[in-house]
Amino acid sequence: MAFTSFSDVPPLQLVGLAGACTYIVNYILITNRAITTESPVFFLNNLLASTLVMISLADAFNMATALIQVFWVAVSLWGLTSRSHIGRSARRDRARRRIPATFHHQRRLRNVTRSTPSP
């Protein structure tokens, strides 16, 4: 089937093309170091792309493509979830650093004096 313009392309195929373009843009962003593979943007882009491609499969189903997209959805959700835990622990660490350094120093000194054996 030859398409002469985008208006001739079925809507679900346009959705799939948008998903493919999202994958490509994501890869370009990583290649140019605009984002990292640790960035939530990376996982959100992969989640969006795989979802769009899966939607397009309603028009012309392909089992192999569906399995790959399910894998990408799962990995993206896992990555977003694990990164959100990392973000929370990083915020907690930053909050701990706001406590005056003298407090940590005094606490360390108390621990050292308690653990030092008496002569």
mmCIF file of N, CA and C in Angstrom:
data_model
loop_
_atom_site.group_PDB
_atom_site.id
_atom_site.type_symbol
_atom_site.label_atom_id
_atom_site.label_comp_id
_atom_site.label_asym_id
_atom_site.label_seq_id
_atom_site.Cartn_x
_atom_site.Cartn_y
_atom_site.Cartn_z
ATOM 1 N N MET A 1 0.843 -1.168 0.000
ATOM 2 C CA MET A 1 0.000 0.000 0.000
ATOM 3 C C MET A 1 0.896 1.240 0.000
ATOM 4 N N ALA A 2 0.725 2.079 -0.975
ATOM 5 C CA ALA A 2 1.531 3.297 -1.092
ATOM 6 C C ALA A 2 0.754 4.474 -0.514
ATOM 7 N N PHE A 3 1.465 5.243 0.311
ATOM 8 C CA PHE A 3 0.862 6.429 0.906
ATOM 9 C C PHE A 3 1.441 7.654 0.221
ATOM 10 N N THR A 4 0.588 8.528 -0.211
ATOM 11 C CA THR A 4 1.065 9.740 -0.889
ATOM 12 C C THR A 4 1.193 10.919 0.059
ATOM 13 N N SER A 5 0.501 10.855 1.208
ATOM 14 C CA SER A 5 0.619 11.921 2.203
ATOM 15 C C SER A 5 0.272 11.349 3.573
ATOM 16 N N PHE A 6 0.554 12.115 4.620
ATOM 17 C CA PHE A 6 0.242 11.659 5.968
ATOM 18 C C PHE A 6 -1.257 11.481 6.178
ATOM 19 N N SER A 7 -2.057 12.185 5.426
ATOM 20 C CA SER A 7 -3.508 12.032 5.577
ATOM 21 C C SER A 7 -3.979 10.660 5.100
ATOM 22 N N ASP A 8 -3.169 9.981 4.263
ATOM 23 C CA ASP A 8 -3.505 8.640 3.794
ATOM 24 C C ASP A 8 -3.103 7.550 4.796
ATOM 25 N N VAL A 9 -2.239 7.890 5.749
ATOM 26 C CA VAL A 9 -1.735 6.906 6.713
ATOM 27 C C VAL A 9 -2.789 6.698 7.802
ATOM 28 N N PRO A 10 -3.111 5.440 8.110
ATOM 29 C CA PRO A 10 -4.080 5.173 9.176
ATOM 30 C C PRO A 10 -3.603 5.761 10.515
ATOM 31 N N PRO A 11 -4.516 6.249 11.343
ATOM 32 C CA PRO A 11 -4.144 6.901 12.605
ATOM 33 C C PRO A 11 -3.284 6.039 13.522
ATOM 34 N N LEU A 12 -3.568 4.738 13.608
ATOM 35 C CA LEU A 12 -2.762 3.887 14.483
ATOM 36 C C LEU A 12 -1.325 3.748 13.992
ATOM 37 N N GLN A 13 -1.130 3.795 12.684
ATOM 38 C CA GLN A 13 0.238 3.763 12.161
ATOM 39 C C GLN A 13 0.968 5.057 12.489
ATOM 40 N N LEU A 14 0.241 6.168 12.491
ATOM 41 C CA LEU A 14 0.862 7.441 12.889
ATOM 42 C C LEU A 14 1.292 7.397 14.358
ATOM 43 N N VAL A 15 0.482 6.754 15.182
ATOM 44 C CA VAL A 15 0.840 6.594 16.595
ATOM 45 C C VAL A 15 2.123 5.769 16.705
ATOM 46 N N GLY A 16 2.214 4.680 15.945
ATOM 47 C CA GLY A 16 3.425 3.856 15.938
ATOM 48 C C GLY A 16 4.641 4.622 15.444
ATOM 49 N N LEU A 17 4.444 5.458 14.419
ATOM 50 C CA LEU A 17 5.557 6.286 13.924
ATOM 51 C C LEU A 17 6.015 7.277 14.988
ATOM 52 N N ALA A 18 5.073 7.828 15.736
ATOM 53 C CA ALA A 18 5.429 8.741 16.826
ATOM 54 C C ALA A 18 6.259 8.002 17.880
ATOM 55 N N GLY A 19 5.891 6.750 18.164
ATOM 56 C CA GLY A 19 6.668 5.938 19.100
ATOM 57 C C GLY A 19 8.080 5.670 18.595
ATOM 58 N N ALA A 20 8.188 5.331 17.317
ATOM 59 C CA ALA A 20 9.513 5.091 16.728
ATOM 60 C C ALA A 20 10.362 6.360 16.772
ATOM 61 N N CYS A 21 9.752 7.492 16.476
ATOM 62 C CA CYS A 21 10.479 8.775 16.536
ATOM 63 C C CYS A 21 10.926 9.084 17.958
ATOM 64 N N THR A 22 10.101 8.727 18.941
ATOM 65 C CA THR A 22 10.473 8.947 20.346
ATOM 66 C C THR A 22 11.683 8.108 20.721
ATOM 67 N N TYR A 23 11.716 6.844 20.270
ATOM 68 C CA TYR A 23 12.901 6.005 20.498
ATOM 69 C C TYR A 23 14.144 6.660 19.887
ATOM 70 N N ILE A 24 14.021 7.148 18.658
ATOM 71 C CA ILE A 24 15.154 7.748 17.947
ATOM 72 C C ILE A 24 15.638 9.008 18.660
ATOM 73 N N VAL A 25 14.707 9.870 19.053
ATOM 74 C CA VAL A 25 15.078 11.104 19.762
ATOM 75 C C VAL A 25 15.769 10.764 21.083
ATOM 76 N N ASN A 26 15.253 9.769 21.792
ATOM 77 C CA ASN A 26 15.859 9.357 23.054
ATOM 78 C C ASN A 26 17.300 8.900 22.842
ATOM 79 N N TYR A 27 17.524 8.112 21.808
ATOM 80 C CA TYR A 27 18.878 7.635 21.511
ATOM 81 C C TYR A 27 19.801 8.798 21.139
ATOM 82 N N ILE A 28 19.290 9.747 20.383
ATOM 83 C CA ILE A 28 20.094 10.923 20.023
ATOM 84 C C ILE A 28 20.446 11.726 21.279
ATOM 85 N N LEU A 29 19.496 11.883 22.185
ATOM 86 C CA LEU A 29 19.764 12.617 23.430
ATOM 87 C C LEU A 29 20.854 11.942 24.250
ATOM 88 N N ILE A 30 20.834 10.619 24.296
ATOM 89 C CA ILE A 30 21.875 9.890 25.033
ATOM 90 C C ILE A 30 23.217 10.040 24.329
ATOM 91 N N THR A 31 23.216 9.892 23.019
ATOM 92 C CA THR A 31 24.455 9.990 22.252
ATOM 93 C C THR A 31 25.106 11.364 22.411
ATOM 94 N N ASN A 32 24.287 12.398 22.440
ATOM 95 C CA ASN A 32 24.814 13.767 22.591
ATOM 96 C C ASN A 32 25.002 14.166 24.044
ATOM 97 N N ARG A 33 24.792 13.225 24.953
ATOM 98 C CA ARG A 33 24.950 13.443 26.393
ATOM 99 C C ARG A 33 24.039 14.537 26.934
ATOM 100 N N ALA A 34 22.898 14.719 26.289
ATOM 101 C CA ALA A 34 21.908 15.664 26.796
ATOM 102 C C ALA A 34 21.182 15.052 27.998
ATOM 103 N N ILE A 35 21.069 13.728 28.012
ATOM 104 C CA ILE A 35 20.533 12.993 29.151
ATOM 105 C C ILE A 35 21.432 11.790 29.383
ATOM 106 N N THR A 36 21.289 11.166 30.550
ATOM 107 C CA THR A 36 22.037 9.942 30.835
ATOM 108 C C THR A 36 21.047 8.789 30.961
ATOM 109 N N THR A 37 21.576 7.602 31.002
ATOM 110 C CA THR A 37 20.715 6.438 31.177
ATOM 111 C C THR A 37 20.238 6.326 32.622
ATOM 112 N N GLU A 38 20.728 7.171 33.503
ATOM 113 C CA GLU A 38 20.258 7.230 34.885
ATOM 114 C C GLU A 38 19.120 8.227 35.037
ATOM 115 N N SER A 39 18.904 9.045 34.016
ATOM 116 C CA SER A 39 17.915 10.113 34.076
ATOM 117 C C SER A 39 16.492 9.567 33.967
ATOM 118 N N PRO A 40 15.571 10.108 34.763
ATOM 119 C CA PRO A 40 14.176 9.701 34.611
ATOM 120 C C PRO A 40 13.629 10.016 33.209
ATOM 121 N N VAL A 41 14.173 11.030 32.554
ATOM 122 C CA VAL A 41 13.730 11.384 31.196
ATOM 123 C C VAL A 41 13.978 10.217 30.242
ATOM 124 N N PHE A 42 15.087 9.535 30.403
ATOM 125 C CA PHE A 42 15.407 8.377 29.573
ATOM 126 C C PHE A 42 14.315 7.314 29.709
ATOM 127 N N PHE A 43 13.943 7.007 30.952
ATOM 128 C CA PHE A 43 12.937 5.970 31.188
ATOM 129 C C PHE A 43 11.549 6.430 30.747
ATOM 130 N N LEU A 44 11.236 7.710 30.961
ATOM 131 C CA LEU A 44 9.938 8.230 30.523
ATOM 132 C C LEU A 44 9.812 8.194 29.003
ATOM 133 N N ASN A 45 10.886 8.556 28.301
ATOM 134 C CA ASN A 45 10.866 8.494 26.834
ATOM 135 C C ASN A 45 10.673 7.069 26.344
ATOM 136 N N ASN A 46 11.381 6.109 26.960
ATOM 137 C CA ASN A 46 11.220 4.707 26.562
ATOM 138 C C ASN A 46 9.815 4.207 26.869
ATOM 139 N N LEU A 47 9.274 4.621 28.006
ATOM 140 C CA LEU A 47 7.915 4.222 28.359
ATOM 141 C C LEU A 47 6.906 4.787 27.364
ATOM 142 N N LEU A 48 7.066 6.051 27.015
ATOM 143 C CA LEU A 48 6.174 6.682 26.041
ATOM 144 C C LEU A 48 6.281 5.994 24.680
ATOM 145 N N ALA A 49 7.515 5.790 24.224
ATOM 146 C CA ALA A 49 7.728 5.174 22.910
ATOM 147 C C ALA A 49 7.132 3.771 22.850
ATOM 148 N N SER A 50 7.397 2.965 23.860
ATOM 149 C CA SER A 50 6.888 1.589 23.833
ATOM 150 C C SER A 50 5.365 1.560 23.921
ATOM 151 N N THR A 51 4.799 2.462 24.684
ATOM 152 C CA THR A 51 3.333 2.519 24.779
ATOM 153 C C THR A 51 2.719 2.898 23.431
ATOM 154 N N LEU A 52 3.318 3.879 22.762
ATOM 155 C CA LEU A 52 2.800 4.292 21.455
ATOM 156 C C LEU A 52 2.905 3.165 20.429
ATOM 157 N N VAL A 53 4.015 2.460 20.436
ATOM 158 C CA VAL A 53 4.177 1.347 19.489
ATOM 159 C C VAL A 53 3.185 0.232 19.813
ATOM 160 N N MET A 54 2.970 -0.034 21.110
ATOM 161 C CA MET A 54 1.987 -1.071 21.470
ATOM 162 C C MET A 54 0.580 -0.691 21.023
ATOM 163 N N ILE A 55 0.232 0.577 21.150
ATOM 164 C CA ILE A 55 -1.086 1.030 20.684
ATOM 165 C C ILE A 55 -1.225 0.786 19.182
ATOM 166 N N SER A 56 -0.147 1.046 18.456
ATOM 167 C CA SER A 56 -0.209 0.866 17.000
ATOM 168 C C SER A 56 -0.374 -0.599 16.615
ATOM 169 N N LEU A 57 -0.031 -1.509 17.498
ATOM 170 C CA LEU A 57 -0.165 -2.940 17.194
ATOM 171 C C LEU A 57 -1.622 -3.385 17.134
ATOM 172 N N ALA A 58 -2.531 -2.548 17.605
ATOM 173 C CA ALA A 58 -3.959 -2.886 17.509
ATOM 174 C C ALA A 58 -4.392 -2.969 16.047
ATOM 175 N N ASP A 59 -3.695 -2.245 15.192
ATOM 176 C CA ASP A 59 -4.017 -2.234 13.764
ATOM 177 C C ASP A 59 -3.458 -3.471 13.062
ATOM 178 N N ALA A 60 -2.206 -3.797 13.339
ATOM 179 C CA ALA A 60 -1.548 -4.948 12.704
ATOM 180 C C ALA A 60 -0.675 -5.621 13.759
ATOM 181 N N PHE A 61 -1.251 -6.629 14.447
ATOM 182 C CA PHE A 61 -0.556 -7.259 15.565
ATOM 183 C C PHE A 61 0.650 -8.059 15.093
ATOM 184 N N ASN A 62 1.726 -7.990 15.892
ATOM 185 C CA ASN A 62 2.942 -8.747 15.655
ATOM 186 C C ASN A 62 3.443 -9.185 17.022
ATOM 187 N N MET A 63 3.482 -10.488 17.278
ATOM 188 C CA MET A 63 3.834 -11.006 18.603
ATOM 189 C C MET A 63 5.238 -10.592 19.040
ATOM 190 N N ALA A 64 6.210 -10.662 18.160
ATOM 191 C CA ALA A 64 7.581 -10.306 18.525
ATOM 192 C C ALA A 64 7.666 -8.834 18.940
ATOM 193 N N THR A 65 7.039 -7.966 18.182
ATOM 194 C CA THR A 65 7.046 -6.546 18.509
ATOM 195 C C THR A 65 6.327 -6.300 19.828
ATOM 196 N N ALA A 66 5.225 -6.988 20.047
ATOM 197 C CA ALA A 66 4.480 -6.833 21.293
ATOM 198 C C ALA A 66 5.326 -7.247 22.489
ATOM 199 N N LEU A 67 6.053 -8.354 22.376
ATOM 200 C CA LEU A 67 6.908 -8.808 23.480
ATOM 201 C C LEU A 67 8.016 -7.800 23.774
ATOM 202 N N ILE A 68 8.618 -7.261 22.741
ATOM 203 C CA ILE A 68 9.671 -6.257 22.942
ATOM 204 C C ILE A 68 9.103 -5.023 23.647
ATOM 205 N N GLN A 69 7.925 -4.595 23.239
ATOM 206 C CA GLN A 69 7.328 -3.397 23.842
ATOM 207 C C GLN A 69 6.946 -3.649 25.304
ATOM 208 N N VAL A 70 6.425 -4.836 25.607
ATOM 209 C CA VAL A 70 6.103 -5.181 26.996
ATOM 210 C C VAL A 70 7.382 -5.159 27.833
ATOM 211 N N PHE A 71 8.475 -5.683 27.273
ATOM 212 C CA PHE A 71 9.760 -5.645 27.966
ATOM 213 C C PHE A 71 10.172 -4.204 28.256
ATOM 214 N N TRP A 72 10.077 -3.309 27.265
ATOM 215 C CA TRP A 72 10.460 -1.913 27.452
ATOM 216 C C TRP A 72 9.590 -1.223 28.488
ATOM 217 N N VAL A 73 8.306 -1.513 28.482
ATOM 218 C CA VAL A 73 7.418 -0.926 29.503
ATOM 219 C C VAL A 73 7.862 -1.382 30.891
ATOM 220 N N ALA A 74 8.099 -2.677 31.051
ATOM 221 C CA ALA A 74 8.499 -3.221 32.352
ATOM 222 C C ALA A 74 9.825 -2.627 32.827
ATOM 223 N N VAL A 75 10.807 -2.582 31.953
ATOM 224 C CA VAL A 75 12.115 -2.041 32.328
ATOM 225 C C VAL A 75 12.018 -0.551 32.645
ATOM 226 N N SER A 76 11.232 0.179 31.882
ATOM 227 C CA SER A 76 11.071 1.616 32.128
ATOM 228 C C SER A 76 10.412 1.870 33.476
ATOM 229 N N LEU A 77 9.373 1.118 33.778
ATOM 230 C CA LEU A 77 8.709 1.279 35.075
ATOM 231 C C LEU A 77 9.634 0.892 36.226
ATOM 232 N N TRP A 78 10.393 -0.168 36.028
ATOM 233 C CA TRP A 78 11.358 -0.599 37.042
ATOM 234 C C TRP A 78 12.429 0.484 37.242
ATOM 235 N N GLY A 79 12.944 1.024 36.149
ATOM 236 C CA GLY A 79 13.948 2.081 36.241
ATOM 237 C C GLY A 79 13.422 3.325 36.927
ATOM 238 N N LEU A 80 12.210 3.735 36.583
ATOM 239 C CA LEU A 80 11.617 4.914 37.224
ATOM 240 C C LEU A 80 11.406 4.675 38.715
ATOM 241 N N THR A 81 10.936 3.489 39.067
ATOM 242 C CA THR A 81 10.698 3.168 40.470
ATOM 243 C C THR A 81 12.007 3.144 41.255
ATOM 244 N N SER A 82 13.009 2.486 40.712
ATOM 245 C CA SER A 82 14.283 2.405 41.438
ATOM 246 C C SER A 82 14.960 3.770 41.529
ATOM 247 N N ARG A 83 14.822 4.596 40.493
ATOM 248 C CA ARG A 83 15.419 5.935 40.538
ATOM 249 C C ARG A 83 14.694 6.828 41.536
ATOM 250 N N SER A 84 13.396 6.613 41.732
ATOM 251 C CA SER A 84 12.677 7.434 42.698
ATOM 252 C C SER A 84 13.138 7.101 44.114
ATOM 253 N N HIS A 85 13.493 5.841 44.381
ATOM 254 C CA HIS A 85 14.038 5.477 45.692
ATOM 255 C C HIS A 85 15.407 6.106 45.884
ATOM 256 N N ILE A 86 16.208 6.112 44.831
ATOM 257 C CA ILE A 86 17.529 6.740 44.904
ATOM 258 C C ILE A 86 17.373 8.227 45.173
ATOM 259 N N GLY A 87 16.414 8.843 44.513
ATOM 260 C CA GLY A 87 16.184 10.271 44.711
ATOM 261 C C GLY A 87 15.784 10.580 46.140
ATOM 262 N N ARG A 88 14.941 9.723 46.724
ATOM 263 C CA ARG A 88 14.528 9.947 48.109
ATOM 264 C C ARG A 88 15.709 9.817 49.047
ATOM 265 N N SER A 89 16.566 8.809 48.838
ATOM 266 C CA SER A 89 17.707 8.640 49.732
ATOM 267 C C SER A 89 18.703 9.781 49.547
ATOM 268 N N ALA A 90 18.819 10.297 48.321
ATOM 269 C CA ALA A 90 19.719 11.442 48.100
ATOM 270 C C ALA A 90 19.190 12.680 48.815
ATOM 271 N N ARG A 91 17.870 12.894 48.769
ATOM 272 C CA ARG A 91 17.284 14.034 49.487
ATOM 273 C C ARG A 91 17.501 13.884 50.984
ATOM 274 N N ARG A 92 17.375 12.659 51.477
ATOM 275 C CA ARG A 92 17.592 12.406 52.901
ATOM 276 C C ARG A 92 19.038 12.704 53.276
ATOM 277 N N ASP A 93 19.979 12.294 52.415
ATOM 278 C CA ASP A 93 21.393 12.578 52.671
ATOM 279 C C ASP A 93 21.669 14.070 52.674
ATOM 280 N N ARG A 94 21.061 14.802 51.724
ATOM 281 C CA ARG A 94 21.253 16.258 51.702
ATOM 282 C C ARG A 94 20.706 16.891 52.964
ATOM 283 N N ALA A 95 19.588 16.390 53.445
ATOM 284 C CA ALA A 95 19.002 16.926 54.678
ATOM 285 C C ALA A 95 19.922 16.662 55.862
ATOM 286 N N ARG A 96 20.552 15.512 55.881
ATOM 287 C CA ARG A 96 21.493 15.207 56.974
ATOM 288 C C ARG A 96 22.690 16.147 56.938
ATOM 289 N N ARG A 97 23.113 16.502 55.739
ATOM 290 C CA ARG A 97 24.273 17.389 55.621
ATOM 291 C C ARG A 97 23.978 18.794 56.109
ATOM 292 N N ARG A 98 22.713 19.148 56.192
ATOM 293 C CA ARG A 98 22.354 20.487 56.672
ATOM 294 C C ARG A 98 22.551 20.629 58.167
ATOM 295 N N ILE A 99 22.648 19.486 58.882
ATOM 296 C CA ILE A 99 22.915 19.534 60.314
ATOM 297 C C ILE A 99 24.327 20.085 60.468
ATOM 298 N N PRO A 100 24.543 21.016 61.380
ATOM 299 C CA PRO A 100 25.866 21.613 61.532
ATOM 300 C C PRO A 100 26.958 20.563 61.701
ATOM 301 N N ALA A 101 28.081 20.828 61.094
ATOM 302 C CA ALA A 101 29.204 19.883 61.127
ATOM 303 C C ALA A 101 29.674 19.646 62.555
ATOM 304 N N THR A 102 29.563 20.640 63.397
ATOM 305 C CA THR A 102 30.020 20.458 64.776
ATOM 306 C C THR A 102 29.240 19.351 65.467
ATOM 307 N N PHE A 103 27.953 19.194 65.135
ATOM 308 C CA PHE A 103 27.146 18.137 65.730
ATOM 309 C C PHE A 103 27.730 16.770 65.381
ATOM 310 N N HIS A 104 28.040 16.568 64.098
ATOM 311 C CA HIS A 104 28.619 15.283 63.674
ATOM 312 C C HIS A 104 29.982 15.081 64.314
ATOM 313 N N HIS A 105 30.763 16.153 64.386
ATOM 314 C CA HIS A 105 32.105 16.054 64.966
ATOM 315 C C HIS A 105 32.001 15.692 66.447
ATOM 316 N N GLN A 106 31.107 16.341 67.172
ATOM 317 C CA GLN A 106 30.942 16.033 68.601
ATOM 318 C C GLN A 106 30.463 14.599 68.782
ATOM 319 N N ARG A 107 29.584 14.153 67.934
ATOM 320 C CA ARG A 107 29.084 12.790 68.040
ATOM 321 C C ARG A 107 30.202 11.786 67.804
ATOM 322 N N ARG A 108 31.038 12.067 66.816
ATOM 323 C CA ARG A 108 32.172 11.176 66.552
ATOM 324 C C ARG A 108 33.128 11.153 67.735
ATOM 325 N N LEU A 109 33.375 12.313 68.320
ATOM 326 C CA LEU A 109 34.280 12.366 69.464
ATOM 327 C C LEU A 109 33.724 11.554 70.634
ATOM 328 N N ARG A 110 32.435 11.647 70.880
ATOM 329 C CA ARG A 110 31.834 10.872 71.959
ATOM 330 C C ARG A 110 31.982 9.384 71.700
ATOM 331 N N ASN A 111 31.788 8.971 70.460
ATOM 332 C CA ASN A 111 31.914 7.546 70.130
ATOM 333 C C ASN A 111 33.342 7.071 70.293
ATOM 334 N N VAL A 112 34.306 7.911 69.925
ATOM 335 C CA VAL A 112 35.712 7.534 70.052
ATOM 336 C C VAL A 112 36.081 7.426 71.519
ATOM 337 N N THR A 113 35.660 8.388 72.324
ATOM 338 C CA THR A 113 36.033 8.343 73.746
ATOM 339 C C THR A 113 35.389 7.159 74.463
ATOM 340 N N ARG A 114 34.208 6.755 74.020
ATOM 341 C CA ARG A 114 33.553 5.594 74.641
ATOM 342 C C ARG A 114 34.242 4.294 74.249
ATOM 343 N N SER A 115 34.735 4.234 73.027
ATOM 344 C CA SER A 115 35.319 2.983 72.558
ATOM 345 C C SER A 115 36.790 2.844 72.915
ATOM 346 N N THR A 116 37.411 3.894 73.430
ATOM 347 C CA THR A 116 38.828 3.827 73.811
ATOM 348 C C THR A 116 38.943 3.109 75.153
ATOM 349 N N PRO A 117 39.735 2.044 75.208
ATOM 350 C CA PRO A 117 39.882 1.315 76.481
ATOM 351 C C PRO A 117 40.628 2.164 77.518
ATOM 352 N N SER A 118 40.232 2.052 78.740
ATOM 353 C CA SER A 118 40.909 2.816 79.808
ATOM 354 C C SER A 118 42.145 2.050 80.267
ATOM 355 N N PRO A 119 43.195 2.778 80.627
ATOM 356 C CA PRO A 119 44.474 2.115 81.022
ATOM 357 C C PRO A 119 44.418 1.473 82.382
#
